[in-house]
Each structure stands twice: as C-alpha cells, then as structure tokens.
mmCIF file of C-alpha atoms in Angstrom:
data_model
loop_
_atom_site.group_PDB
_atom_site.id
_atom_site.type_symbol
_atom_site.label_atom_id
_atom_site.label_comp_id
_atom_site.label_asym_id
_atom_site.label_seq_id
_atom_site.Cartn_x
_atom_site.Cartn_y
_atom_site.Cartn_z
ATOM 1 C CA ASP C 26 0.126 0.084 -0.123
ATOM 2 C CA ASN C 27 1.146 3.620 -0.515
ATOM 3 C CA HIS C 28 0.912 5.615 2.643
ATOM 4 C CA ASP C 29 1.773 9.141 1.095
ATOM 5 C CA ILE C 30 -1.546 9.346 -0.548
ATOM 6 C CA ILE C 31 -3.966 11.758 0.978
ATOM 7 C CA ALA C 32 -7.670 12.193 0.023
ATOM 8 C CA LYS C 33 -8.621 15.555 -1.304
ATOM 9 C CA GLN C 34 -11.267 15.954 1.303
ATOM 10 C CA ASP C 35 -8.788 15.366 3.744
ATOM 11 C CA VAL C 36 -6.603 18.370 2.596
ATOM 12 C CA ASP C 37 -9.683 20.604 1.969
ATOM 13 C CA VAL C 38 -10.704 20.063 5.577
ATOM 14 C CA ALA C 39 -6.996 20.487 6.769
ATOM 15 C CA LYS C 40 -7.003 23.787 4.805
ATOM 16 C CA ALA C 41 -10.294 25.166 6.335
ATOM 17 C CA ALA C 42 -8.749 24.304 9.585
ATOM 18 C CA ALA C 43 -5.943 26.259 8.803
ATOM 19 C CA ASP C 44 -7.764 29.280 7.548
ATOM 20 C CA SER C 45 -10.045 29.146 10.593
ATOM 21 C CA ALA C 46 -7.205 29.367 13.103
ATOM 22 C CA ARG C 47 -5.519 31.946 11.045
ATOM 23 C CA HIS C 48 -8.553 34.124 11.488
ATOM 24 C CA VAL C 49 -8.788 33.477 15.159
ATOM 25 C CA ARG C 50 -5.286 34.343 15.303
ATOM 26 C CA ASP C 51 -6.151 37.734 13.557
ATOM 27 C CA SER C 52 -9.111 38.402 15.691
ATOM 28 C CA ARG C 53 -7.222 37.895 18.923
ATOM 29 C CA ARG C 54 -4.524 39.906 17.790
ATOM 30 C CA ALA C 55 -7.286 42.710 17.243
ATOM 31 C CA LEU C 56 -8.519 42.220 20.494
ATOM 32 C CA LEU C 57 -5.417 42.397 22.202
ATOM 33 C CA GLY C 58 -4.565 45.851 20.700
ATOM 34 C CA TYR C 59 -7.709 47.386 22.328
ATOM 35 C CA THR C 60 -5.807 46.655 25.464
ATOM 36 C CA LYS C 61 -3.843 49.592 24.803
ATOM 37 C CA VAL C 62 -5.732 53.233 24.863
ATOM 38 C CA TYR C 63 -3.963 55.838 22.416
ATOM 39 C CA ALA C 64 -4.806 59.398 23.075
ATOM 40 C CA PRO C 65 -6.014 61.154 20.025
ATOM 41 C CA PHE C 66 -3.756 64.176 21.002
ATOM 42 C CA SER C 67 -1.054 65.246 23.683
ATOM 43 C CA GLY C 68 -2.343 66.731 26.729
ATOM 44 C CA VAL C 69 -3.102 65.751 30.529
ATOM 45 C CA ILE C 70 -5.611 63.149 32.293
ATOM 46 C CA THR C 71 -7.333 65.166 34.336
ATOM 47 C CA ALA C 72 -9.955 62.418 35.178
ATOM 48 C CA ARG C 73 -9.692 58.715 35.669
ATOM 49 C CA PHE C 74 -12.775 56.689 35.685
ATOM 50 C CA ALA C 75 -11.313 52.906 35.736
ATOM 51 C CA ASP C 76 -8.677 51.374 38.085
ATOM 52 C CA THR C 77 -6.454 48.424 37.471
ATOM 53 C CA GLY C 78 -8.275 45.291 37.349
ATOM 54 C CA ALA C 79 -11.760 46.704 36.797
ATOM 55 C CA LEU C 80 -14.358 45.286 34.352
ATOM 56 C CA ILE C 81 -14.721 47.829 31.541
ATOM 57 C CA GLN C 82 -18.014 47.693 29.641
ATOM 58 C CA SER C 83 -17.749 47.414 26.034
ATOM 59 C CA ALA C 84 -19.168 50.263 24.151
ATOM 60 C CA THR C 85 -20.165 48.434 20.839
ATOM 61 C CA GLY C 86 -23.722 47.920 21.832
ATOM 62 C CA SER C 87 -24.491 51.377 23.508
ATOM 63 C CA ALA C 88 -22.063 54.021 23.497
ATOM 64 C CA THR C 89 -24.322 56.451 25.546
ATOM 65 C CA GLN C 90 -24.316 53.809 28.499
ATOM 66 C CA ALA C 91 -20.537 52.805 28.538
ATOM 67 C CA ALA C 92 -18.503 54.834 30.887
ATOM 68 C CA PRO C 93 -15.227 56.806 29.822
ATOM 69 C CA LEU C 94 -12.092 55.574 30.937
ATOM 70 C CA PHE C 95 -10.227 59.064 31.028
ATOM 71 C CA THR C 96 -10.394 62.958 30.484
ATOM 72 C CA ILE C 97 -7.646 64.241 28.876
ATOM 73 C CA MET C 98 -7.224 67.967 27.998
ATOM 74 C CA ASP C 99 -4.796 70.114 25.993
ATOM 75 C CA LEU C 100 -4.204 72.814 28.426
ATOM 76 C CA SER C 101 -2.100 75.125 25.845
ATOM 77 C CA LYS C 102 -5.329 76.395 24.536
ATOM 78 C CA LEU C 103 -8.531 77.026 26.182
ATOM 79 C CA ARG C 104 -11.969 77.236 24.768
ATOM 80 C CA ILE C 105 -14.447 79.475 26.474
ATOM 81 C CA TYR C 106 -18.134 79.262 25.820
ATOM 82 C CA ILE C 107 -20.419 82.598 25.930
ATOM 83 C CA SER C 108 -24.230 82.694 25.344
ATOM 84 C CA VAL C 109 -25.222 86.046 23.751
ATOM 85 C CA PRO C 110 -28.837 87.153 23.844
ATOM 86 C CA GLN C 111 -31.088 87.420 21.031
ATOM 87 C CA GLU C 112 -31.370 91.017 20.653
ATOM 88 C CA THR C 113 -27.209 91.120 19.969
ATOM 89 C CA ALA C 114 -26.952 87.728 18.142
ATOM 90 C CA LEU C 115 -26.559 89.159 14.775
ATOM 91 C CA LEU C 116 -23.701 91.280 15.954
ATOM 92 C CA ALA C 117 -21.704 88.241 17.285
ATOM 93 C CA LYS C 118 -19.681 87.305 14.289
ATOM 94 C CA PRO C 119 -16.240 85.474 14.238
ATOM 95 C CA GLY C 120 -13.386 87.839 14.724
ATOM 96 C CA VAL C 121 -15.586 90.090 17.077
ATOM 97 C CA PRO C 122 -12.952 91.374 19.731
ATOM 98 C CA VAL C 123 -13.412 89.789 23.431
ATOM 99 C CA THR C 124 -11.774 90.884 26.665
ATOM 100 C CA LEU C 125 -11.748 88.067 29.302
ATOM 101 C CA THR C 126 -11.339 89.013 33.021
ATOM 102 C CA SER C 127 -11.487 86.768 36.109
ATOM 103 C CA ARG C 128 -12.010 87.673 39.827
ATOM 104 C CA GLU C 129 -9.158 85.772 40.778
ATOM 105 C CA LEU C 130 -6.715 87.667 38.553
ATOM 106 C CA PRO C 131 -7.705 91.384 39.443
ATOM 107 C CA GLY C 132 -6.376 93.709 36.939
ATOM 108 C CA ARG C 133 -5.543 91.175 34.309
ATOM 109 C CA GLU C 134 -7.335 91.315 31.308
ATOM 110 C CA PHE C 135 -6.987 88.603 27.938
ATOM 111 C CA LYS C 136 -7.473 89.727 24.692
ATOM 112 C CA ALA C 137 -8.967 87.189 22.259
ATOM 113 C CA THR C 138 -11.670 87.231 19.391
ATOM 114 C CA ILE C 139 -14.716 85.085 18.623
ATOM 115 C CA THR C 140 -13.810 82.034 17.006
ATOM 116 C CA ARG C 141 -16.854 80.558 15.738
ATOM 117 C CA THR C 142 -20.505 80.395 16.565
ATOM 118 C CA THR C 143 -23.216 77.730 16.200
ATOM 119 C CA GLN C 144 -24.975 80.329 14.052
ATOM 120 C CA ALA C 145 -28.510 79.005 15.380
ATOM 121 C CA LEU C 146 -29.935 80.193 18.645
ATOM 122 C CA ASP C 147 -31.010 77.719 21.445
ATOM 123 C CA PRO C 148 -34.738 77.528 21.162
ATOM 124 C CA SER C 149 -34.987 77.115 25.063
ATOM 125 C CA THR C 150 -32.839 80.169 25.950
ATOM 126 C CA ARG C 151 -32.934 82.175 22.868
ATOM 127 C CA THR C 152 -29.348 82.818 22.921
ATOM 128 C CA LEU C 153 -26.646 82.114 20.480
ATOM 129 C CA LEU C 154 -23.485 80.022 21.676
ATOM 130 C CA VAL C 155 -20.217 81.414 20.592
ATOM 131 C CA GLU C 156 -16.766 80.134 21.399
ATOM 132 C CA VAL C 157 -13.512 81.903 21.967
ATOM 133 C CA ASP C 158 -10.265 79.923 21.673
ATOM 134 C CA LEU C 159 -7.500 81.403 24.213
ATOM 135 C CA PRO C 160 -3.755 80.490 23.993
ATOM 136 C CA ASN C 161 -2.868 79.333 27.579
ATOM 137 C CA GLU C 162 0.827 78.681 27.194
ATOM 138 C CA LYS C 163 1.726 79.937 30.632
ATOM 139 C CA ARG C 164 -1.347 78.394 32.357
ATOM 140 C CA GLU C 165 -2.801 81.266 33.609
ATOM 141 C CA LEU C 166 -6.434 80.195 33.383
ATOM 142 C CA ASP C 167 -7.480 76.598 34.379
ATOM 143 C CA PRO C 168 -10.224 74.538 32.454
ATOM 144 C CA GLY C 169 -13.531 74.759 34.064
ATOM 145 C CA MET C 170 -12.981 78.615 35.557
ATOM 146 C CA PHE C 171 -15.677 81.059 35.387
ATOM 147 C CA VAL C 172 -14.640 84.212 33.615
ATOM 148 C CA ASN C 173 -16.234 87.563 32.286
ATOM 149 C CA ALA C 174 -16.379 88.072 28.788
ATOM 150 C CA THR C 175 -16.947 91.738 27.234
ATOM 151 C CA LEU C 176 -17.705 91.400 23.543
ATOM 152 C CA PHE C 177 -17.071 94.456 21.620
ATOM 153 C CA LEU C 178 -19.981 94.140 19.373
ATOM 154 C CA GLU C 179 -20.713 97.884 18.216
ATOM 155 C CA GLN C 180 -18.368 100.925 19.057
ATOM 156 C CA HIS C 181 -19.649 104.506 18.552
ATOM 157 C CA PRO C 182 -16.803 107.071 19.832
ATOM 158 C CA ASN C 183 -17.903 110.450 20.772
ATOM 159 C CA SER C 184 -21.568 109.607 21.132
ATOM 160 C CA LEU C 185 -24.224 111.453 22.874
ATOM 161 C CA ALA C 186 -25.091 109.050 26.158
ATOM 162 C CA LEU C 187 -27.218 109.423 29.128
ATOM 163 C CA PRO C 188 -27.574 107.005 32.205
ATOM 164 C CA PRO C 189 -30.490 104.866 32.018
ATOM 165 C CA ALA C 190 -32.042 106.558 35.169
ATOM 166 C CA ALA C 191 -32.706 109.781 32.915
ATOM 167 C CA ILE C 192 -34.584 107.988 30.442
ATOM 168 C CA VAL C 193 -38.507 107.461 30.767
ATOM 169 C CA SER C 194 -40.195 104.687 28.760
ATOM 170 C CA GLY C 195 -43.451 104.909 27.271
ATOM 171 C CA LYS C 196 -46.338 102.136 26.456
ATOM 172 C CA THR C 197 -44.218 100.934 23.479
ATOM 173 C CA ARG C 198 -40.541 99.769 23.166
ATOM 174 C CA ASP C 199 -39.453 102.933 20.793
ATOM 175 C CA GLU C 200 -41.757 105.256 23.194
ATOM 176 C CA LYS C 201 -39.066 107.156 25.214
ATOM 177 C CA TRP C 202 -38.490 110.606 26.517
ATOM 178 C CA VAL C 203 -36.233 112.471 29.058
ATOM 179 C CA PHE C 204 -37.156 115.805 31.021
ATOM 180 C CA VAL C 205 -34.882 118.733 30.690
ATOM 181 C CA VAL C 206 -34.815 122.185 32.541
ATOM 182 C CA GLU C 207 -35.121 125.359 30.544
ATOM 183 C CA GLN C 208 -35.128 128.730 32.484
ATOM 184 C CA GLY C 209 -36.017 126.759 35.632
ATOM 185 C CA LYS C 210 -39.081 125.162 33.880
ATOM 186 C CA VAL C 211 -39.677 121.130 32.746
ATOM 187 C CA ARG C 212 -39.755 120.432 29.190
ATOM 188 C CA ARG C 213 -40.592 116.912 27.885
ATOM 189 C CA ILE C 214 -38.467 115.821 24.873
ATOM 190 C CA PRO C 215 -38.960 112.258 23.030
ATOM 191 C CA ILE C 216 -35.663 110.638 22.256
ATOM 192 C CA ARG C 217 -34.545 108.020 20.133
ATOM 193 C CA THR C 218 -31.760 105.606 21.803
ATOM 194 C CA GLY C 219 -28.855 103.371 20.244
ATOM 195 C CA ILE C 220 -26.693 101.016 22.022
ATOM 196 C CA ASP C 221 -26.424 100.248 25.678
ATOM 197 C CA ASP C 222 -23.460 99.206 27.866
ATOM 198 C CA GLY C 223 -25.377 98.874 31.313
ATOM 199 C CA VAL C 224 -23.995 102.432 32.404
ATOM 200 C CA TRP C 225 -24.642 104.675 29.435
ATOM 201 C CA VAL C 226 -27.123 104.694 26.942
ATOM 202 C CA GLU C 227 -26.602 106.353 23.603
ATOM 203 C CA VAL C 228 -29.211 108.957 22.114
ATOM 204 C CA VAL C 229 -29.092 109.176 18.710
ATOM 205 C CA GLU C 230 -32.119 111.682 18.173
ATOM 206 C CA GLY C 231 -33.834 114.536 20.200
ATOM 207 C CA LEU C 232 -31.001 116.121 22.350
ATOM 208 C CA THR C 233 -27.833 118.355 21.211
ATOM 209 C CA GLY C 234 -25.764 117.537 24.519
ATOM 210 C CA ASP C 235 -26.260 121.286 25.843
ATOM 211 C CA GLU C 236 -29.517 120.327 27.589
ATOM 212 C CA GLU C 237 -29.693 119.965 31.638
ATOM 213 C CA VAL C 238 -31.756 116.556 31.791
ATOM 214 C CA VAL C 239 -33.431 115.629 34.720
ATOM 215 C CA VAL C 240 -31.739 112.305 36.158
ATOM 216 C CA VAL C 241 -33.502 111.902 39.551
ATOM 217 C CA GLY C 242 -37.033 113.004 40.691
ATOM 218 C CA LYS C 243 -38.773 112.697 37.523
ATOM 219 C CA SER C 244 -41.626 111.228 39.313
ATOM 220 C CA GLY C 245 -44.644 113.406 39.172
ATOM 221 C CA LEU C 246 -42.876 115.831 36.738
ATOM 222 C CA THR C 247 -45.122 117.627 34.370
ATOM 223 C CA GLU C 248 -44.683 120.326 31.443
ATOM 224 C CA GLY C 249 -43.737 123.572 32.359
ATOM 225 C CA GLN C 250 -43.376 122.910 36.063
ATOM 226 C CA ALA C 251 -40.889 124.815 37.947
ATOM 227 C CA VAL C 252 -37.919 123.145 39.610
ATOM 228 C CA ARG C 253 -34.849 123.937 41.354
ATOM 229 C CA VAL C 254 -31.775 122.123 39.835
ATOM 230 C CA SER C 255 -29.179 120.529 41.687
ATOM 231 C CA ASN C 256 -25.813 118.417 40.680
ATOM 232 C CA TYR C 257 -25.752 114.629 39.975
ATOM 233 C CA ASP C 258 -22.989 112.597 40.250
ATOM 234 C CA LEU C 259 -22.676 111.106 36.672
ATOM 235 C CA PRO C 260 -20.992 107.698 36.206
ATOM 236 C CA ALA C 261 -17.523 107.337 34.994
ATOM 237 C CA GLY C 262 -17.161 108.641 31.355
ATOM 238 C CA GLN C 263 -16.307 105.830 28.568
ATOM 239 C CA HIS C 264 -16.780 105.317 24.934
ATOM 240 C CA ALA C 265 -20.314 103.733 24.700
ATOM 241 C CA LYS C 266 -20.146 99.826 23.513
ATOM 242 C CA GLN C 267 -22.425 96.951 23.579
ATOM 243 C CA LYS C 268 -21.129 95.175 26.442
ATOM 244 C CA MET C 269 -22.207 91.900 27.734
#
C-alpha cells in the first residue's frame, strides 16, 4: 500500500481548519490591540474613571451607557463658551474682539476674538452660543474656570449718552423721552436711543448735548413745572459700546 496518498477531502478539511485558525489569530491580535488606549492628542489626564483590574463595559452595543476611561485636556489652549442674547446675536460674528477677565486675577485682561458660533439660537434660552479659543501656554487660566467676557459688538466713539435713570419709557418699546430744564421749567423731549452698555445709553435723536437733563426726581413732573436744579454725580465716562 502507498501511505503517502492523502484524500482531497482531508486536504480541504485541513486547509479550512488552518484558515479558521488564522482568522482566530487575527481576531485575537485585534482584540489584544484594544488593551492599549491611545490618546487622540497630547495633553494631561485630568480625570480617571477606571482602576487596574476593573471590568470595562464594551461600548459596541450602546456608546451612551458606557462610562469613559479618562478625561484628557490640552491645557495650552482654552475654549471659552459664551451665550449671547437674541437682541445682539446678529452682531456676534467670528473676529469680533473679546476681553476676558477673572475675579481671581484682578487687573488682568485677556484679549481674544470670537472664533466660531453655532449660527443658530438655542430655542430654550433664545441665546447664541459663541466660542473663543484662547492661547494658554503660561497656564494662567484653568479649565472649568468662570470668567467675565466683554464682547465689543458695536463701538460708537464720541457719542451722546445718558445714564439709564434719566430715560422714561412709554407704553411701546420705541417710546422714550427725557425731562430737561429750560429757564427753571420742565420740558419733556422725545428721544431715540441706540446701543446700551449697562452704564450709559446712547441718544441718537432728540438732544444736542447742551441740555440740562433730569436724572432723579422725575416722578410727578409735568410739562412747564417750575423746578430747582441740583448737581448729579454721573458715572465714570467711557466710550459707549455694546457690552455683555
């Protein structure tokens, strides 16, 4: 008998078994690669959610239920999130100057510009989310800090402005006026206002800047009423600008 002859069926079975073992090897090699976690960028691990020996839930079925392993942050650049109200959202465009201040760093100002916006308002808050990317190589600010942001959405140098307390509002949004004193008597003058920085309100129509405007004591005043004028300490002067 010739014992070197092998049936073709046995060869096919052996070949199939070898291919199956090769696939198992490749699959195990791929799974072994998952035991190493590679960061998508260089940074610092700021939170760890798993310890050595802990059972890690697979995220292949539902990524929303799987807990993260680590939180990694690139501290060399910070991203600041600002919610801009609807009334000024159209002015918040990329490139608009921004000044950032922190209560923990008195006297320090960080200059930046709007980097990007969502271009759509949040329907629940009616605000526009804008983002500011700020270099932080010196680690002067920490992630998660609260900062105050001033957005220079509009600037009107040398504009005519009044403190908000001097302006009387009517029944409609555009109906506004002030009381001025002329020759010891009160006169009511309608005005049209512009931008408001919270300290001053711009007056774009109705006044020339030479009038004596009533700031306090407006309650009960009538046209032509005789009054006695006294000085009022105005807020510190500054250029009018839209401020948040």
